Amino acid sequence: MKKEDIIDRLNQVREEVSFFAKKANRDPSSVTIVAVSKKQPVEYIRWAYEAGQRDFGENYIQEGLEKIEKLKEKEIRFHYIGRCQSNKAKYIPGRFVLIHSVDSLKFARELNKRCEKLDTSQEILIEVNVAKESTKGGLLPEDVCSFVENILRETQKLILRGLMCMPPYFEDPEKVRPYFRELRKLKEEVERKFQIDLPHLSMGMSSDFKQAILEGATLVRIGTSIFGPRGN
Ligand SMILES: *Cc1c(COP(=O)(O)O)cnc(C)c1O
């Protein structure tokens, strides 16, 4: 991809995000685009940054850390959206603004311990496996409340900010909407039950972010539509 292409694509995504936010009677600034830069060169991040993009998502710790190091002079907010393995928790605090994909107590405890050591806190989202797919990470919807209870009781350094999901792909993105709606309902249930405010719903990718915005997404994680196909 050329620099102009990436900037054009980013602007196109921005317009679509804004259009669908307005369509849902929402303020366009209530939706943040997280540009998913996994398996894309650092150069692409620089170009998007020059065009004003500040939030980027990475899936692989090692790759993410390398990019953070190379771009440390810039005011970039890196999000971690990959699988949460306990042995990787030590690399996260102080480097990623938000972890979207927390789905095990073992990982949460380890992350909390690392935060205590550094005397810092870490904002997190809980990943929910809304379609109960065996191949995907995330908690089953029915297990979310007891998980939240444990997080609130045990992991004082973790700040719960909302929920995330990655529903199945459908040719017709309208078919994904019920899953997005379910995540929103679940968030509302958790807020009521625990008397907490959860500002974030991380849902929607290149193929379905419009539907996600109509259902209340505050963070859309968009890779391909901005950066094109990924190298492997
Ligand atoms: C790769 C990835 C995305 C971005 O997917 P695109 O279809 O390229 O927009 C979003 N969320 C997660 C968790 C991902 O792994």
Short mmCIF file of C-alpha atoms and ligand atoms in Angstrom, two decimals:
data_model
loop_
_atom_site.label_atom_id
_atom_site.label_comp_id
_atom_site.label_asym_id
_atom_site.label_seq_id
_atom_site.Cartn_x
_atom_site.Cartn_y
_atom_site.Cartn_z
CA MET A 1 0.00 0.00 0.00
CA LYS A 2 1.07 3.53 -0.68
CA LYS A 3 0.84 6.31 1.87
CA GLU A 4 -1.94 8.10 -0.05
CA ASP A 5 -3.95 4.88 -0.23
CA ILE A 6 -3.82 4.33 3.49
CA ILE A 7 -4.79 7.93 4.22
CA ASP A 8 -7.69 7.72 1.73
CA ARG A 9 -8.91 4.48 3.26
CA LEU A 10 -8.63 5.87 6.78
CA ASN A 11 -10.63 8.94 5.78
CA GLN A 12 -13.24 6.73 4.15
CA VAL A 13 -13.59 4.70 7.36
CA ARG A 14 -13.84 7.91 9.39
CA GLU A 15 -16.68 9.14 7.20
CA GLU A 16 -18.53 5.84 7.50
CA VAL A 17 -18.09 5.76 11.28
CA SER A 18 -19.40 9.29 11.51
CA PHE A 19 -22.33 8.54 9.18
CA PHE A 20 -23.46 5.50 11.14
CA ALA A 21 -23.01 7.19 14.51
CA LYS A 22 -25.31 9.99 13.37
CA LYS A 23 -27.74 7.46 11.97
CA ALA A 24 -27.94 5.95 15.47
CA ASN A 25 -28.43 9.44 16.95
CA ARG A 26 -25.02 9.26 18.53
CA ASP A 27 -22.22 11.79 18.68
CA PRO A 28 -19.54 10.62 16.19
CA SER A 29 -16.88 11.42 18.79
CA SER A 30 -18.36 8.66 20.98
CA VAL A 31 -16.88 6.06 18.63
CA THR A 32 -13.11 5.56 18.58
CA ILE A 33 -11.45 3.85 15.67
CA VAL A 34 -8.78 1.41 16.82
CA ALA A 35 -6.63 0.87 13.72
CA VAL A 36 -5.59 -2.78 13.85
CA SER A 37 -1.98 -2.84 12.67
CA LYS A 38 -1.09 -6.46 13.40
CA LYS A 39 1.17 -7.97 10.75
CA GLN A 40 1.50 -4.60 9.06
CA PRO A 41 4.73 -2.61 8.80
CA VAL A 42 5.61 0.17 11.22
CA GLU A 43 5.59 2.57 8.28
CA TYR A 44 1.83 2.13 7.93
CA ILE A 45 1.36 3.17 11.55
CA ARG A 46 3.49 6.29 10.95
CA TRP A 47 1.40 7.26 7.94
CA ALA A 48 -1.89 6.82 9.73
CA TYR A 49 -0.45 8.75 12.67
CA GLU A 50 0.46 11.63 10.38
CA ALA A 51 -3.18 11.64 9.28
CA GLY A 52 -4.23 12.03 12.91
CA GLN A 53 -4.85 8.42 13.97
CA ARG A 54 -3.81 7.81 17.60
CA ASP A 55 -5.32 4.46 18.65
CA PHE A 56 -3.77 1.29 17.26
CA GLY A 57 -4.48 -2.38 18.04
CA GLU A 58 -1.97 -5.21 18.16
CA ASN A 59 -2.57 -8.96 18.60
CA TYR A 60 0.88 -10.33 19.25
CA ILE A 61 2.87 -9.19 22.28
CA GLN A 62 6.32 -9.51 20.75
CA GLU A 63 5.34 -7.68 17.57
CA GLY A 64 3.49 -5.06 19.60
CA LEU A 65 6.46 -4.41 21.89
CA GLU A 66 8.77 -3.94 18.93
CA LYS A 67 6.42 -1.41 17.38
CA ILE A 68 5.96 0.43 20.68
CA GLU A 69 9.75 0.71 21.00
CA LYS A 70 10.16 1.99 17.45
CA LEU A 71 7.40 4.56 17.85
CA LYS A 72 8.03 5.60 21.43
CA GLU A 73 8.53 9.28 20.59
CA LYS A 74 4.96 9.46 19.27
CA GLU A 75 1.82 9.87 21.33
CA ILE A 76 0.26 6.60 20.27
CA ARG A 77 -2.27 4.69 22.33
CA PHE A 78 -1.64 0.99 21.76
CA HIS A 79 -4.46 -1.45 22.55
CA TYR A 80 -3.87 -5.14 23.12
CA ILE A 81 -6.57 -7.17 21.36
CA GLY A 82 -4.93 -10.62 21.11
CA ARG A 83 -5.23 -13.79 23.18
CA CYS A 84 -4.35 -13.27 26.83
CA GLN A 85 -1.72 -15.76 27.98
CA SER A 86 -0.60 -15.53 31.59
CA ASN A 87 3.09 -15.77 30.69
CA LYS A 88 2.74 -12.60 28.61
CA ALA A 89 1.06 -10.51 31.31
CA LYS A 90 4.36 -9.08 32.52
CA TYR A 91 4.91 -7.19 29.26
CA ILE A 92 1.61 -5.34 29.32
CA PRO A 93 1.44 -2.78 32.17
CA GLY A 94 2.64 0.67 31.19
CA ARG A 95 2.65 -0.19 27.50
CA PHE A 96 -0.93 -0.79 26.40
CA VAL A 97 -3.70 1.64 27.30
CA LEU A 98 -6.42 -0.99 27.20
CA ILE A 99 -6.57 -4.80 27.09
CA HIS A 100 -9.69 -5.81 25.17
CA SER A 101 -9.52 -9.55 25.57
CA VAL A 102 -9.32 -10.56 29.23
CA ASP A 103 -11.05 -13.92 29.61
CA SER A 104 -9.38 -15.83 32.43
CA LEU A 105 -8.88 -15.26 36.12
CA LYS A 106 -5.40 -16.72 35.92
CA PHE A 107 -4.37 -14.04 33.44
CA ALA A 108 -6.16 -11.28 35.38
CA ARG A 109 -4.40 -12.26 38.61
CA GLU A 110 -1.02 -12.32 36.91
CA LEU A 111 -1.65 -8.96 35.26
CA ASN A 112 -2.76 -7.53 38.61
CA LYS A 113 0.41 -8.80 40.26
CA ARG A 114 2.56 -7.13 37.61
CA CYS A 115 0.66 -3.89 38.08
CA GLU A 116 1.25 -4.04 41.84
CA LYS A 117 4.98 -4.46 41.26
CA LEU A 118 5.07 -1.38 39.04
CA ASP A 119 2.57 0.49 41.21
CA THR A 120 0.40 1.16 38.21
CA SER A 121 -3.11 0.27 37.12
CA GLN A 122 -4.43 -1.26 33.90
CA GLU A 123 -7.71 -0.66 32.12
CA ILE A 124 -9.31 -3.82 30.79
CA LEU A 125 -12.33 -5.13 28.92
CA ILE A 126 -13.74 -8.62 29.30
CA GLU A 127 -14.04 -10.64 26.10
CA VAL A 128 -17.33 -12.48 25.68
CA ASN A 129 -17.81 -15.44 23.35
CA VAL A 130 -21.29 -14.30 22.32
CA ALA A 131 -21.90 -17.06 19.77
CA LYS A 132 -20.35 -19.77 21.99
CA GLU A 133 -17.89 -20.83 19.31
CA SER A 134 -15.50 -23.56 20.41
CA THR A 135 -12.60 -22.07 18.42
CA LYS A 136 -12.79 -18.64 20.03
CA GLY A 137 -11.62 -17.11 23.25
CA GLY A 138 -13.87 -15.20 25.60
CA LEU A 139 -16.19 -16.07 28.45
CA LEU A 140 -19.58 -17.59 27.87
CA PRO A 141 -22.26 -14.94 28.44
CA GLU A 142 -23.64 -16.81 31.45
CA ASP A 143 -20.24 -16.77 33.15
CA VAL A 144 -19.62 -13.04 32.84
CA CYS A 145 -21.27 -11.88 36.08
CA SER A 146 -19.37 -14.25 38.33
CA PHE A 147 -16.16 -13.32 36.52
CA VAL A 148 -16.84 -9.62 37.11
CA GLU A 149 -17.44 -10.36 40.78
CA ASN A 150 -14.01 -11.98 41.03
CA ILE A 151 -12.30 -9.17 39.17
CA LEU A 152 -13.86 -6.51 41.38
CA ARG A 153 -12.98 -8.42 44.54
CA GLU A 154 -9.49 -9.67 43.74
CA THR A 155 -7.73 -7.55 41.19
CA GLN A 156 -7.61 -4.05 42.65
CA LYS A 157 -5.16 -2.74 40.05
CA LEU A 158 -7.36 -3.68 37.10
CA ILE A 159 -9.96 -1.14 36.08
CA LEU A 160 -12.90 -2.74 34.31
CA ARG A 161 -14.09 -0.47 31.50
CA GLY A 162 -16.44 -2.66 29.47
CA LEU A 163 -16.95 -5.69 27.26
CA MET A 164 -15.62 -6.90 23.92
CA CYS A 165 -16.79 -9.50 21.42
CA MET A 166 -15.83 -11.02 18.09
CA PRO A 167 -18.93 -12.71 16.63
CA PRO A 168 -18.86 -15.10 13.65
CA TYR A 169 -18.47 -13.73 10.14
CA PHE A 170 -21.59 -13.55 7.98
CA GLU A 171 -21.85 -12.60 4.32
CA ASP A 172 -24.76 -10.43 5.36
CA PRO A 173 -23.53 -8.25 8.25
CA GLU A 174 -27.09 -7.64 9.43
CA LYS A 175 -26.98 -11.20 10.77
CA VAL A 176 -24.30 -10.15 13.26
CA ARG A 177 -26.44 -7.48 14.87
CA PRO A 178 -28.19 -9.74 17.39
CA TYR A 179 -24.78 -10.62 18.84
CA PHE A 180 -23.81 -6.98 19.19
CA ARG A 181 -27.15 -6.27 20.81
CA GLU A 182 -26.61 -9.13 23.22
CA LEU A 183 -23.25 -7.70 24.28
CA ARG A 184 -24.85 -4.33 24.94
CA LYS A 185 -27.59 -5.94 27.05
CA LEU A 186 -24.98 -7.88 28.97
CA LYS A 187 -23.02 -4.70 29.67
CA GLU A 188 -26.19 -3.03 30.97
CA GLU A 189 -26.89 -6.03 33.17
CA VAL A 190 -23.38 -5.91 34.68
CA GLU A 191 -23.71 -2.15 35.27
CA ARG A 192 -27.01 -2.63 37.09
CA LYS A 193 -25.94 -5.61 39.09
CA PHE A 194 -22.64 -4.20 40.33
CA GLN A 195 -23.60 -0.53 40.31
CA ILE A 196 -20.65 0.38 38.11
CA ASP A 197 -20.31 2.42 34.98
CA LEU A 198 -18.85 0.62 31.96
CA PRO A 199 -18.16 3.16 29.22
CA HIS A 200 -16.94 0.77 26.54
CA LEU A 201 -18.28 -1.76 24.08
CA SER A 202 -15.47 -2.97 21.80
CA MET A 203 -17.23 -4.54 18.83
CA GLY A 204 -17.15 -4.36 15.06
CA MET A 205 -14.36 -5.05 12.57
CA SER A 206 -13.93 -4.21 8.87
CA SER A 207 -16.85 -6.38 7.79
CA ASP A 208 -19.39 -5.32 10.40
CA PHE A 209 -18.43 -2.09 12.19
CA LYS A 210 -21.44 -0.22 10.80
CA GLN A 211 -23.85 -2.64 12.43
CA ALA A 212 -21.78 -2.54 15.63
CA ILE A 213 -22.05 1.27 15.78
CA LEU A 214 -25.82 1.05 15.32
CA GLU A 215 -25.85 -1.27 18.36
CA GLY A 216 -23.72 1.00 20.54
CA ALA A 217 -20.04 0.21 19.88
CA THR A 218 -17.66 2.79 21.37
CA LEU A 219 -14.48 1.12 20.07
CA VAL A 220 -14.38 -0.36 16.57
CA ARG A 221 -11.33 -2.46 15.71
CA ILE A 222 -10.59 -1.99 12.04
CA GLY A 223 -7.64 -3.53 10.20
CA THR A 224 -8.18 -4.52 6.57
CA SER A 225 -10.40 -1.57 5.62
CA ILE A 226 -7.59 0.82 6.60
CA PHE A 227 -4.36 -1.06 5.91
CA GLY A 228 -5.39 -3.62 3.30
CA PRO A 229 -4.71 -7.36 3.47
CA ARG A 230 -2.17 -8.51 6.06
CA GLY A 231 1.17 -10.07 5.30
CA ASN A 232 1.94 -13.31 7.11
C1 LIG B 1 -7.50 -8.80 13.27
C2 LIG B 1 -8.52 -8.35 14.25
C3 LIG B 1 -9.38 -7.26 13.97
C4 LIG B 1 -9.39 -6.53 12.64
O1 LIG B 1 -9.94 -7.31 11.65
P1 LIG B 1 -10.24 -6.72 10.17
O2 LIG B 1 -11.24 -7.65 9.62
O3 LIG B 1 -8.95 -6.73 9.44
O4 LIG B 1 -10.78 -5.35 10.34
C5 LIG B 1 -10.26 -6.86 14.97
N1 LIG B 1 -10.31 -7.48 16.16
C6 LIG B 1 -9.52 -8.51 16.47
C7 LIG B 1 -9.63 -9.15 17.80
C8 LIG B 1 -8.61 -8.99 15.52
O5 LIG B 1 -7.85 -10.05 15.84
#
